[in-house]
mmCIF file of C-alpha atoms in Angstrom:
data_model
loop_
_atom_site.group_PDB
_atom_site.id
_atom_site.type_symbol
_atom_site.label_atom_id
_atom_site.label_comp_id
_atom_site.label_asym_id
_atom_site.label_seq_id
_atom_site.Cartn_x
_atom_site.Cartn_y
_atom_site.Cartn_z
ATOM 1 C CA UNK A 742 -13.144 -35.688 -21.662
ATOM 2 C CA UNK A 743 -15.113 -33.855 -24.384
ATOM 3 C CA UNK A 744 -13.879 -30.472 -23.117
ATOM 4 C CA UNK A 745 -12.910 -28.008 -25.803
ATOM 5 C CA UNK A 746 -9.827 -25.986 -24.818
ATOM 6 C CA UNK A 747 -10.366 -22.250 -24.766
ATOM 7 C CA UNK A 748 -7.421 -19.873 -24.464
ATOM 8 C CA UNK A 749 -8.619 -16.254 -24.479
ATOM 9 C CA UNK A 750 -5.939 -13.836 -25.611
ATOM 10 C CA UNK A 751 -5.221 -10.857 -23.375
ATOM 11 C CA UNK A 752 -3.767 -7.572 -24.480
ATOM 12 C CA UNK A 753 -0.132 -7.502 -23.455
ATOM 13 C CA UNK A 754 1.695 -4.479 -22.167
ATOM 14 C CA UNK A 755 4.784 -3.557 -24.081
ATOM 15 C CA UNK A 756 7.765 -2.916 -21.841
ATOM 16 C CA UNK A 757 9.261 0.524 -22.199
ATOM 17 C CA UNK A 758 12.769 0.398 -23.602
ATOM 18 C CA UNK A 759 15.393 2.815 -22.433
ATOM 19 C CA UNK A 760 17.978 4.434 -24.665
ATOM 20 C CA UNK A 761 20.918 2.242 -25.659
ATOM 21 C CA UNK A 762 18.928 -0.815 -24.536
ATOM 22 C CA UNK A 763 19.900 -3.527 -26.999
ATOM 23 C CA UNK A 764 17.929 -6.304 -25.308
ATOM 24 C CA UNK A 765 15.351 -8.055 -27.411
ATOM 25 C CA UNK A 766 11.661 -7.541 -26.898
ATOM 26 C CA UNK A 767 9.892 -9.786 -24.461
ATOM 27 C CA UNK A 768 9.199 -13.186 -25.964
ATOM 28 C CA UNK A 769 5.569 -13.286 -26.993
ATOM 29 C CA UNK A 770 3.951 -16.540 -25.946
ATOM 30 C CA UNK A 771 0.397 -17.429 -26.844
ATOM 31 C CA UNK A 772 -2.052 -18.518 -24.157
ATOM 32 C CA UNK A 773 -2.033 -22.066 -25.510
ATOM 33 C CA UNK A 774 1.763 -22.325 -25.471
ATOM 34 C CA UNK A 775 1.859 -20.776 -22.002
ATOM 35 C CA UNK A 776 -0.535 -23.468 -20.771
ATOM 36 C CA UNK A 777 1.627 -26.186 -22.336
ATOM 37 C CA UNK A 778 4.781 -24.779 -20.720
ATOM 38 C CA UNK A 779 3.188 -24.612 -17.258
ATOM 39 C CA UNK A 780 1.702 -28.082 -17.651
ATOM 40 C CA UNK A 781 5.076 -29.551 -18.585
ATOM 41 C CA UNK A 782 6.678 -27.881 -15.569
ATOM 42 C CA UNK A 783 4.037 -29.376 -13.279
ATOM 43 C CA UNK A 784 4.510 -32.839 -14.800
ATOM 44 C CA UNK A 785 8.286 -32.522 -14.454
ATOM 45 C CA UNK A 786 8.026 -31.628 -10.748
ATOM 46 C CA UNK A 787 5.493 -34.419 -10.197
ATOM 47 C CA UNK A 788 7.678 -37.047 -11.863
ATOM 48 C CA UNK A 789 10.802 -35.938 -9.999
ATOM 49 C CA UNK A 790 9.014 -36.102 -6.634
ATOM 50 C CA UNK A 791 7.521 -39.500 -7.437
ATOM 51 C CA UNK A 792 10.943 -40.785 -8.432
ATOM 52 C CA UNK A 793 12.465 -39.478 -5.214
ATOM 53 C CA UNK A 794 9.674 -40.974 -3.114
ATOM 54 C CA UNK A 795 9.865 -44.447 -4.631
ATOM 55 C CA UNK A 796 13.654 -44.390 -4.597
ATOM 56 C CA UNK A 797 13.565 -43.728 -0.844
ATOM 57 C CA UNK A 798 11.046 -46.509 -0.260
ATOM 58 C CA UNK A 799 13.099 -48.831 -2.439
ATOM 59 C CA UNK A 800 16.173 -48.198 -0.273
ATOM 60 C CA UNK A 801 14.158 -49.066 2.832
ATOM 61 C CA UNK A 802 12.827 -52.188 1.135
ATOM 62 C CA UNK A 803 16.365 -53.305 0.285
ATOM 63 C CA UNK A 804 17.317 -53.140 3.971
ATOM 64 C CA UNK A 805 14.569 -55.652 4.804
ATOM 65 C CA UNK A 806 14.859 -57.727 1.613
ATOM 66 C CA UNK A 807 16.599 -60.636 3.375
ATOM 67 C CA UNK A 808 13.350 -61.273 5.281
ATOM 68 C CA UNK A 809 11.624 -62.727 2.213
ATOM 69 C CA UNK A 810 11.323 -66.374 1.294
ATOM 70 C CA UNK A 811 13.343 -66.110 -1.895
ATOM 71 C CA UNK A 812 16.252 -64.350 -0.149
ATOM 72 C CA UNK A 813 16.270 -66.884 2.697
ATOM 73 C CA UNK A 814 16.393 -69.707 0.162
ATOM 74 C CA UNK A 815 18.971 -68.275 -2.252
ATOM 75 C CA UNK A 816 21.408 -66.409 0.017
ATOM 76 C CA UNK A 817 24.144 -68.050 2.035
ATOM 77 C CA UNK A 818 24.159 -67.818 5.817
ATOM 78 C CA UNK A 819 27.031 -65.311 5.824
ATOM 79 C CA UNK A 820 25.104 -62.954 3.544
ATOM 80 C CA UNK A 821 22.006 -63.173 5.735
ATOM 81 C CA UNK A 822 24.056 -62.508 8.870
ATOM 82 C CA UNK A 823 25.623 -59.409 7.289
ATOM 83 C CA UNK A 824 22.237 -58.098 6.142
ATOM 84 C CA UNK A 825 20.786 -58.703 9.619
ATOM 85 C CA UNK A 826 23.701 -56.881 11.268
ATOM 86 C CA UNK A 827 23.295 -53.885 8.933
ATOM 87 C CA UNK A 828 19.565 -53.728 9.643
ATOM 88 C CA UNK A 829 20.099 -53.923 13.413
ATOM 89 C CA UNK A 830 22.632 -51.103 13.148
ATOM 90 C CA UNK A 831 20.053 -48.819 11.500
ATOM 91 C CA UNK A 832 17.259 -49.790 13.906
ATOM 92 C CA UNK A 833 19.371 -50.198 17.034
ATOM 93 C CA UNK A 834 16.579 -48.967 19.322
ATOM 94 C CA UNK A 835 14.304 -51.818 18.235
ATOM 95 C CA UNK A 836 16.679 -54.643 17.323
ATOM 96 C CA UNK A 837 19.589 -56.361 19.043
ATOM 97 C CA UNK A 838 22.378 -57.012 16.539
ATOM 98 C CA UNK A 839 23.930 -60.090 18.167
ATOM 99 C CA UNK A 840 20.551 -61.724 18.824
ATOM 100 C CA UNK A 841 19.211 -60.984 15.340
ATOM 101 C CA UNK A 842 22.252 -62.494 13.619
ATOM 102 C CA UNK A 843 21.882 -65.658 15.697
ATOM 103 C CA UNK A 844 18.141 -65.839 15.085
ATOM 104 C CA UNK A 845 18.431 -65.510 11.304
ATOM 105 C CA UNK A 846 20.724 -68.560 11.146
ATOM 106 C CA UNK A 847 18.249 -70.811 12.950
ATOM 107 C CA UNK A 848 15.195 -69.230 11.330
ATOM 108 C CA UNK A 849 16.543 -70.031 7.851
ATOM 109 C CA UNK A 850 16.671 -73.765 8.672
ATOM 110 C CA UNK A 851 13.252 -73.734 10.384
ATOM 111 C CA UNK A 852 11.583 -71.942 7.478
ATOM 112 C CA UNK A 853 13.177 -74.118 4.785
ATOM 113 C CA UNK A 854 12.149 -77.326 6.560
ATOM 114 C CA UNK A 855 8.590 -76.248 7.426
ATOM 115 C CA UNK A 856 7.661 -74.257 4.308
ATOM 116 C CA UNK A 857 7.792 -76.328 1.094
ATOM 117 C CA UNK A 858 7.268 -73.319 -1.202
ATOM 118 C CA UNK A 859 9.579 -70.939 0.626
ATOM 119 C CA UNK A 860 10.687 -69.250 -2.618
ATOM 120 C CA UNK A 861 7.246 -67.670 -3.004
ATOM 121 C CA UNK A 862 6.766 -66.826 0.680
ATOM 122 C CA UNK A 863 6.111 -63.161 1.468
ATOM 123 C CA UNK A 864 7.185 -61.342 4.662
ATOM 124 C CA UNK A 865 3.570 -61.407 5.868
ATOM 125 C CA UNK A 866 3.431 -65.178 5.424
ATOM 126 C CA UNK A 867 6.709 -65.528 7.338
ATOM 127 C CA UNK A 868 5.254 -63.513 10.209
ATOM 128 C CA UNK A 869 2.092 -65.636 10.166
ATOM 129 C CA UNK A 870 4.318 -68.733 10.158
ATOM 130 C CA UNK A 871 6.082 -67.504 13.317
ATOM 131 C CA UNK A 872 2.820 -66.938 15.190
ATOM 132 C CA UNK A 873 1.200 -70.110 13.874
ATOM 133 C CA UNK A 874 3.946 -72.257 15.396
ATOM 134 C CA UNK A 875 4.270 -70.044 18.528
ATOM 135 C CA UNK A 876 7.855 -69.036 17.767
ATOM 136 C CA UNK A 877 7.566 -65.342 18.645
ATOM 137 C CA UNK A 878 9.527 -65.929 21.855
ATOM 138 C CA UNK A 879 12.178 -67.921 19.984
ATOM 139 C CA UNK A 880 12.699 -65.309 17.238
ATOM 140 C CA UNK A 881 11.678 -62.004 18.896
ATOM 141 C CA UNK A 882 13.994 -59.780 16.841
ATOM 142 C CA UNK A 883 12.928 -61.335 13.531
ATOM 143 C CA UNK A 884 9.324 -60.849 14.576
ATOM 144 C CA UNK A 885 9.982 -57.168 15.350
ATOM 145 C CA UNK A 886 11.860 -56.682 12.058
ATOM 146 C CA UNK A 887 9.011 -58.215 10.052
ATOM 147 C CA UNK A 888 6.461 -56.045 11.818
ATOM 148 C CA UNK A 889 8.567 -52.954 11.114
ATOM 149 C CA UNK A 890 8.840 -53.906 7.449
ATOM 150 C CA UNK A 891 5.120 -54.541 7.055
ATOM 151 C CA UNK A 892 3.971 -51.355 8.805
ATOM 152 C CA UNK A 893 6.392 -48.804 7.312
ATOM 153 C CA UNK A 894 4.389 -48.239 4.046
ATOM 154 C CA UNK A 895 1.165 -47.819 6.041
ATOM 155 C CA UNK A 896 2.819 -45.247 8.265
ATOM 156 C CA UNK A 897 3.939 -43.216 5.254
ATOM 157 C CA UNK A 898 0.483 -43.297 3.709
ATOM 158 C CA UNK A 899 -1.115 -42.216 6.988
ATOM 159 C CA UNK A 900 1.098 -39.125 7.164
ATOM 160 C CA UNK A 901 0.193 -38.112 3.625
ATOM 161 C CA UNK A 902 -3.482 -38.771 4.232
ATOM 162 C CA UNK A 903 -3.503 -36.724 7.441
ATOM 163 C CA UNK A 904 -2.103 -33.641 5.686
ATOM 164 C CA UNK A 905 -4.714 -33.845 2.933
ATOM 165 C CA UNK A 906 -7.482 -34.271 5.504
ATOM 166 C CA UNK A 907 -6.295 -31.278 7.521
ATOM 167 C CA UNK A 908 -6.802 -29.069 4.471
ATOM 168 C CA UNK A 909 -10.445 -30.178 4.353
ATOM 169 C CA UNK A 910 -11.022 -29.827 8.098
ATOM 170 C CA UNK A 911 -9.181 -26.651 9.068
ATOM 171 C CA UNK A 912 -11.003 -24.108 6.927
ATOM 172 C CA UNK A 913 -11.509 -20.436 7.781
ATOM 173 C CA UNK A 914 -14.587 -21.467 9.789
ATOM 174 C CA UNK A 915 -12.387 -23.564 12.077
ATOM 175 C CA UNK A 916 -9.317 -21.331 12.125
ATOM 176 C CA UNK A 917 -9.382 -21.032 15.933
ATOM 177 C CA UNK A 918 -9.925 -24.712 16.758
ATOM 178 C CA UNK A 919 -7.517 -26.028 19.396
ATOM 179 C CA UNK A 920 -4.982 -28.776 18.733
ATOM 180 C CA UNK A 921 -6.786 -31.520 20.675
ATOM 181 C CA UNK A 922 -10.077 -31.027 18.854
ATOM 182 C CA UNK A 923 -8.309 -30.740 15.499
ATOM 183 C CA UNK A 924 -6.478 -34.023 16.116
ATOM 184 C CA UNK A 925 -9.726 -35.785 17.028
ATOM 185 C CA UNK A 926 -11.528 -34.418 13.961
ATOM 186 C CA UNK A 927 -8.656 -35.500 11.721
ATOM 187 C CA UNK A 928 -8.708 -38.997 13.217
ATOM 188 C CA UNK A 929 -12.459 -39.292 12.636
ATOM 189 C CA UNK A 930 -12.037 -38.128 9.045
ATOM 190 C CA UNK A 931 -9.126 -40.491 8.319
ATOM 191 C CA UNK A 932 -10.931 -43.482 9.836
ATOM 192 C CA UNK A 933 -14.179 -42.598 8.087
ATOM 193 C CA UNK A 934 -15.239 -46.199 7.501
ATOM 194 C CA UNK A 935 -14.961 -47.072 11.184
ATOM 195 C CA UNK A 936 -16.563 -43.846 12.391
ATOM 196 C CA UNK A 937 -19.573 -44.376 10.098
ATOM 197 C CA UNK A 938 -20.164 -47.818 11.616
ATOM 198 C CA UNK A 939 -20.375 -46.451 15.181
ATOM 199 C CA UNK A 940 -23.768 -46.623 16.865
ATOM 200 C CA UNK A 941 -24.205 -43.040 18.047
ATOM 201 C CA UNK A 942 -27.146 -43.902 20.301
ATOM 202 C CA UNK A 943 -24.981 -46.230 22.366
ATOM 203 C CA UNK A 944 -22.226 -43.590 22.513
ATOM 204 C CA UNK A 945 -24.739 -40.986 23.734
ATOM 205 C CA UNK A 946 -26.064 -43.378 26.365
ATOM 206 C CA UNK A 947 -22.553 -44.195 27.584
ATOM 207 C CA UNK A 948 -21.715 -40.491 27.759
ATOM 208 C CA UNK A 949 -24.943 -39.765 29.651
ATOM 209 C CA UNK A 950 -24.210 -42.492 32.197
ATOM 210 C CA UNK A 951 -20.742 -41.103 32.858
ATOM 211 C CA UNK A 952 -21.747 -37.428 32.982
ATOM 212 C CA UNK A 953 -25.166 -37.804 34.619
ATOM 213 C CA UNK A 954 -25.666 -35.633 37.699
ATOM 214 C CA UNK A 955 -28.112 -37.200 40.038
ATOM 215 C CA UNK A 956 -29.312 -35.454 43.165
ATOM 216 C CA UNK A 957 -29.497 -37.745 46.154
ATOM 217 C CA UNK A 958 -32.844 -37.458 47.922
#
């Protein structure tokens, strides 16, 4: 980056030693070595958090892995039924275990007969396949499971993005802003592309029509 490192040395205070104190003097570390030590600590924390984050997402991905084309093609029906039952147990508020296990048996045969290249089929393509042939009512639990699987990463990213945006929005100038206004400002900042495409003149006109006070003569 063509930036020359500069590490100005500061005069260090020598700690006063008491009588009979046999401890060694404080370890003298140069400014350059101190920077290297702190940088390595930051990198270590960053790598450990990244590993934890991707390990957690990988565990979630394994729960839904049977809803991919390759798993449907390679796994036996008993394995798919067990994976479906385990998934329904974790997401029991959204999925019905008995219905999902029945649906996965029939869905395997439908997908293998209708999709010639099922080995390379992604979960999104399976969901599109369900809606293309109007089978959402036939396989409702599989449809819900696929939608859960496809939206979980987006949900995680949205949470992270909202926290970073709040730091930019809630400065000392807006320290007393109420929760409703702060939420609306954060939403506008997160969805910046959509908010920039809004025609503000039409919004102003719509607001004026709703809030207009006309005196009846």
